[in-house]
Tab-separated table of C-alpha atoms and ligand atoms in Angstrom:
chain	number	residue	atom	x	y	z
A	551	UNK	CA	-2.811	33.373	-115.729
A	552	UNK	CA	-0.964	34.891	-118.641
A	553	UNK	CA	-1.140	38.619	-119.204
A	554	UNK	CA	-3.246	38.301	-122.260
A	555	UNK	CA	-5.859	36.275	-120.467
A	556	UNK	CA	-6.060	38.514	-117.391
A	557	UNK	CA	-6.489	41.560	-119.728
A	558	UNK	CA	-9.137	39.927	-121.892
A	559	UNK	CA	-11.017	38.868	-118.769
A	560	UNK	CA	-11.232	42.414	-117.524
A	561	UNK	CA	-11.962	43.905	-120.851
A	562	UNK	CA	-14.761	41.512	-121.616
A	563	UNK	CA	-16.582	42.254	-118.394
A	564	UNK	CA	-16.462	46.046	-118.821
A	565	UNK	CA	-19.593	47.928	-119.598
A	566	UNK	CA	-19.618	49.514	-123.023
A	567	UNK	CA	-19.026	53.028	-121.740
A	568	UNK	CA	-15.951	52.120	-119.634
A	569	UNK	CA	-12.468	52.012	-121.040
A	570	UNK	CA	-9.500	50.215	-119.513
A	571	UNK	CA	-6.127	51.935	-119.206
A	572	UNK	CA	-3.647	49.129	-118.833
A	573	UNK	CA	-1.002	50.485	-116.360
A	574	UNK	CA	2.354	49.124	-117.468
A	575	UNK	CA	4.569	51.179	-115.240
A	576	UNK	CA	7.806	49.315	-114.167
A	577	UNK	CA	6.922	46.513	-116.626
A	578	UNK	CA	9.084	45.620	-119.750
A	579	UNK	CA	7.947	46.306	-123.252
A	580	UNK	CA	7.654	42.512	-123.812
A	581	UNK	CA	4.730	42.556	-121.343
A	582	UNK	CA	3.144	45.550	-123.006
A	583	UNK	CA	3.264	43.644	-126.400
A	584	UNK	CA	1.576	40.624	-124.905
A	585	UNK	CA	-1.326	42.947	-123.928
A	586	UNK	CA	-1.159	44.850	-127.265
A	587	UNK	CA	-1.401	41.497	-129.188
A	588	UNK	CA	-4.886	40.890	-127.706
A	589	UNK	CA	-6.039	44.073	-129.503
A	590	UNK	CA	-5.678	46.376	-126.506
A	591	UNK	CA	-4.394	49.894	-127.285
A	592	UNK	CA	-4.574	52.066	-124.184
A	593	UNK	CA	-1.626	51.962	-121.883
A	594	UNK	CA	-0.704	54.066	-118.896
A	595	UNK	CA	2.548	55.172	-117.381
A	596	UNK	CA	3.255	57.341	-114.336
A	597	UNK	CA	6.757	58.598	-115.065
A	598	UNK	CA	7.552	60.807	-118.123
A	599	UNK	CA	11.089	59.345	-118.648
A	600	UNK	CA	9.796	55.778	-118.592
A	601	UNK	CA	7.114	56.573	-121.142
A	602	UNK	CA	9.703	58.414	-123.147
A	603	UNK	CA	11.908	55.354	-123.330
A	604	UNK	CA	9.168	52.826	-124.063
A	605	UNK	CA	7.136	54.770	-126.616
A	606	UNK	CA	9.617	54.455	-129.570
A	607	UNK	CA	10.068	50.664	-128.907
A	608	UNK	CA	6.377	49.894	-129.297
A	609	UNK	CA	3.712	50.029	-131.964
A	610	UNK	CA	2.849	53.614	-132.894
A	611	UNK	CA	-0.899	53.186	-132.595
A	612	UNK	CA	-0.725	52.709	-128.847
A	613	UNK	CA	-2.716	55.446	-126.891
A	614	UNK	CA	-0.393	56.600	-124.119
A	615	UNK	CA	-2.079	58.002	-121.038
A	616	UNK	CA	-0.043	59.737	-118.547
A	617	UNK	CA	-1.374	58.954	-115.022
A	618	UNK	CA	1.286	60.042	-112.443
A	619	UNK	CA	2.412	63.314	-110.943
A	620	UNK	CA	3.778	65.316	-113.780
A	621	UNK	CA	6.599	67.816	-113.157
A	622	UNK	CA	6.615	70.789	-115.474
A	623	UNK	CA	10.082	70.156	-116.643
A	624	UNK	CA	9.168	66.660	-117.899
A	625	UNK	CA	6.178	67.629	-120.128
A	626	UNK	CA	8.483	67.881	-123.128
A	627	UNK	CA	9.182	64.032	-122.973
A	628	UNK	CA	5.496	63.235	-123.621
A	629	UNK	CA	3.987	66.067	-125.384
A	630	UNK	CA	4.617	64.830	-128.939
A	631	UNK	CA	2.398	61.765	-128.591
A	632	UNK	CA	0.524	61.593	-125.252
A	633	UNK	CA	-3.204	60.968	-125.722
A	634	UNK	CA	-4.493	61.957	-122.293
A	635	UNK	CA	-2.817	63.483	-119.270
A	636	UNK	CA	-4.874	62.331	-116.248
A	637	UNK	CA	-2.956	64.277	-113.641
A	638	UNK	CA	-3.342	67.996	-114.057
A	639	UNK	CA	-3.155	69.493	-110.558
A	640	UNK	CA	-2.335	73.170	-111.152
A	641	UNK	CA	-2.750	75.932	-113.523
A	642	UNK	CA	1.065	76.124	-113.830
A	643	UNK	CA	1.204	72.480	-115.187
A	644	UNK	CA	-1.803	73.168	-117.464
A	645	UNK	CA	0.106	76.109	-118.912
A	646	UNK	CA	3.206	73.995	-119.514
A	647	UNK	CA	1.247	71.276	-121.185
A	648	UNK	CA	-0.364	73.959	-123.381
A	649	UNK	CA	3.049	75.421	-124.314
A	650	UNK	CA	4.461	72.073	-125.290
A	651	UNK	CA	1.231	71.046	-127.075
A	652	UNK	CA	1.554	74.328	-129.178
A	653	UNK	CA	5.186	73.507	-129.985
A	654	UNK	CA	4.086	70.103	-131.292
A	655	UNK	CA	1.177	71.616	-133.122
A	656	UNK	CA	-1.266	69.592	-131.137
A	657	UNK	CA	-4.199	69.872	-128.725
A	658	UNK	CA	-3.599	67.704	-125.799
A	659	UNK	CA	-6.586	66.236	-123.831
A	660	UNK	CA	-6.292	66.513	-120.067
A	661	UNK	CA	-8.151	65.533	-116.863
A	662	UNK	CA	-8.031	67.580	-113.675
A	663	UNK	CA	-6.981	65.470	-110.849
A	664	UNK	CA	-9.005	65.837	-107.666
A	665	UNK	CA	-7.839	65.056	-104.105
A	666	UNK	CA	-10.436	62.705	-102.859
A	667	UNK	CA	-8.480	60.375	-100.491
A	668	UNK	CA	-7.917	61.043	-96.818
A	669	UNK	CA	-4.077	60.677	-97.276
A	670	UNK	CA	-2.186	63.913	-97.350
A	671	UNK	CA	0.219	62.619	-99.850
A	672	UNK	CA	-2.028	62.285	-102.855
A	673	UNK	CA	-2.028	65.110	-105.267
A	674	UNK	CA	-4.999	66.947	-106.634
A	675	UNK	CA	-7.481	69.826	-106.435
A	676	UNK	CA	-10.709	70.328	-104.592
A	677	UNK	CA	-13.767	71.545	-106.317
A	678	UNK	CA	-13.228	75.189	-105.264
A	679	UNK	CA	-9.770	75.227	-106.879
A	680	UNK	CA	-11.161	73.547	-109.976
A	681	UNK	CA	-13.857	76.233	-110.207
A	682	UNK	CA	-11.488	78.983	-109.932
A	683	UNK	CA	-9.344	77.540	-112.708
A	684	UNK	CA	-12.373	77.201	-114.995
A	685	UNK	CA	-13.405	80.736	-114.146
A	686	UNK	CA	-10.048	82.391	-114.944
A	687	UNK	CA	-9.344	84.281	-118.094
A	688	UNK	CA	-5.934	82.678	-118.165
A	689	UNK	CA	-7.580	79.229	-118.487
A	690	UNK	CA	-9.716	80.434	-121.339
A	691	UNK	CA	-6.532	81.708	-123.195
A	692	UNK	CA	-4.910	78.236	-123.299
A	693	UNK	CA	-5.893	76.970	-126.761
A	694	UNK	CA	-3.816	73.892	-126.972
A	695	UNK	CA	-5.226	71.913	-124.135
A	696	UNK	CA	-8.733	70.555	-123.761
A	697	UNK	CA	-10.200	69.379	-120.481
A	698	UNK	CA	-12.197	66.279	-121.048
A	699	UNK	CA	-12.977	65.259	-117.522
A	700	UNK	CA	-11.570	64.596	-114.066
A	701	UNK	CA	-9.555	61.842	-112.239
A	702	UNK	CA	-9.080	60.760	-108.685
A	703	UNK	CA	-7.465	58.132	-106.455
A	704	UNK	CA	-9.305	56.715	-103.520
A	705	UNK	CA	-7.719	56.140	-100.175
A	706	UNK	CA	-5.586	52.979	-99.911
A	707	UNK	CA	-7.732	50.967	-97.621
A	708	UNK	CA	-9.635	47.693	-97.400
A	709	UNK	CA	-12.673	49.688	-96.155
A	710	UNK	CA	-14.728	49.746	-99.356
A	711	UNK	CA	-17.286	51.924	-97.906
A	712	UNK	CA	-14.726	54.663	-97.553
A	713	UNK	CA	-13.603	54.084	-101.151
A	714	UNK	CA	-17.040	54.083	-102.482
A	715	UNK	CA	-17.912	57.391	-100.726
A	716	UNK	CA	-14.852	58.979	-102.337
A	717	UNK	CA	-15.886	57.765	-105.762
A	718	UNK	CA	-19.399	59.081	-105.148
A	719	UNK	CA	-17.944	62.466	-104.249
A	720	UNK	CA	-15.711	62.630	-107.439
A	721	UNK	CA	-18.883	61.861	-109.450
A	722	UNK	CA	-20.619	64.703	-107.874
A	723	UNK	CA	-17.721	67.078	-108.639
A	724	UNK	CA	-17.892	65.974	-112.271
A	725	UNK	CA	-21.642	66.521	-112.428
A	726	UNK	CA	-21.211	70.004	-110.997
A	727	UNK	CA	-18.482	71.010	-113.479
A	728	UNK	CA	-20.436	69.493	-116.297
A	729	UNK	CA	-23.502	71.471	-115.434
A	730	UNK	CA	-21.749	74.675	-114.965
A	731	UNK	CA	-19.171	74.797	-117.642
A	732	UNK	CA	-19.533	71.881	-120.156
A	733	UNK	CA	-23.269	71.358	-120.445
A	734	UNK	CA	-23.165	71.639	-124.247
A	735	UNK	CA	-19.668	70.066	-124.735
A	736	UNK	CA	-19.795	66.304	-125.260
A	737	UNK	CA	-16.059	66.048	-125.013
A	738	UNK	CA	-16.213	66.607	-121.214
A	739	UNK	CA	-17.325	63.103	-120.356
A	740	UNK	CA	-14.487	61.204	-118.614
A	741	UNK	CA	-14.244	60.167	-114.958
A	742	UNK	CA	-10.950	58.330	-114.415
A	743	UNK	CA	-11.376	56.349	-111.256
A	744	UNK	CA	-10.703	52.842	-110.168
A	745	UNK	CA	-7.651	50.620	-109.877
A	746	UNK	CA	-6.934	46.923	-109.492
A	747	UNK	CA	-8.501	46.718	-105.995
A	748	UNK	CA	-11.439	49.037	-106.459
A	749	UNK	CA	-12.357	49.368	-110.102
A	750	UNK	CA	-15.599	47.395	-109.797
A	751	UNK	CA	-16.850	49.867	-107.257
A	752	UNK	CA	-15.624	52.759	-109.345
A	753	UNK	CA	-17.623	51.503	-112.329
A	754	UNK	CA	-20.799	51.282	-110.246
A	755	UNK	CA	-20.181	54.851	-109.167
A	756	UNK	CA	-19.923	56.171	-112.756
A	757	UNK	CA	-16.260	55.689	-113.884
A	758	UNK	CA	-15.574	55.936	-117.597
A	759	UNK	CA	-11.816	55.113	-117.386
A	760	UNK	CA	-10.289	52.553	-115.056
A	761	UNK	CA	-6.579	52.386	-114.516
A	762	UNK	CA	-5.550	48.799	-113.754
A	763	UNK	CA	-1.993	47.640	-113.401
A	764	UNK	CA	-1.169	44.795	-111.045
A	765	UNK	CA	-4.353	42.708	-111.916
A	766	UNK	CA	-3.018	42.552	-115.560
A	767	UNK	CA	0.695	42.628	-115.341
A	768	UNK	CA	1.197	41.168	-111.885
A	769	UNK	CA	2.596	42.750	-108.719
A	770	UNK	CA	5.256	45.279	-109.122
A	771	UNK	CA	8.712	44.888	-107.322
A	772	UNK	CA	8.597	48.333	-105.677
A	773	UNK	CA	5.603	50.163	-104.450
A	774	UNK	CA	5.209	52.944	-107.155
B	1193	PLP	C1	-0.137	52.385	-110.425
B	1193	PLP	C2	-1.210	53.318	-110.667
B	1193	PLP	C3	-2.469	52.636	-111.038
B	1193	PLP	C4	-2.677	51.155	-111.033
B	1193	PLP	O1	-2.548	50.584	-109.914
B	1193	PLP	P1	-2.870	48.915	-109.625
B	1193	PLP	O2	-3.281	48.892	-108.181
B	1193	PLP	O3	-1.589	48.245	-109.976
B	1193	PLP	O4	-4.035	48.575	-110.586
B	1193	PLP	C5	-3.529	53.450	-111.213
B	1193	PLP	N1	-3.443	54.835	-111.140
B	1193	PLP	C6	-2.315	55.495	-110.820
B	1193	PLP	C7	-2.379	56.896	-110.743
B	1193	PLP	C8	-1.197	54.668	-110.577
B	1193	PLP	O5	-0.086	55.297	-110.311
């Protein structure tokens, strides 16, 4: 099935509250344009340099979401235009995003990434760490970032009970932070969870942003 059809099929089946981030990492700009021409505007990349190269080649009304592990020294490549950083996993990174947002005269929306999978390799915070960030004076002093929700990646497994339990846990972390820090703030509303193999479960568990790559653009050559 062509990219445009696969994308439209997923988009058409989404509940109103859920948005799709079309994950275009490793794919050429021609493929992104095929998706763009269906009217889709939200694209995700996981490498700052790759986003930096593609962004000027593509229409300027694309909303670029950064979904991968972000190194502090790479923030400058995406700060002028990035719409949402899904992968904040330390105060240090948050401070760096704030610094570059300030330089660009912007406020950059961010999600805190939670570690919900059993694999050691996946980045992210636990609830205690997130609470200590929100409770710190330093966090409150960062005026050029805005936290609009949280993100997580489930364990890479065929056992969908495990995946579902991890998504349920992420939703409960969201609910706790919402209650404690963002009760009156409608901007804190995003739960970024769900990829090609598990997004339907993620939606059932409360996802508002799914990040889907291979089901739209086809398999990638290298595991990234
Ligand atoms: C690659 C990637 C995705 C999309 O993965 P697919 O399985 O191709 O849908 C989603 N989230 C992150 C963080 C990724 O790196």
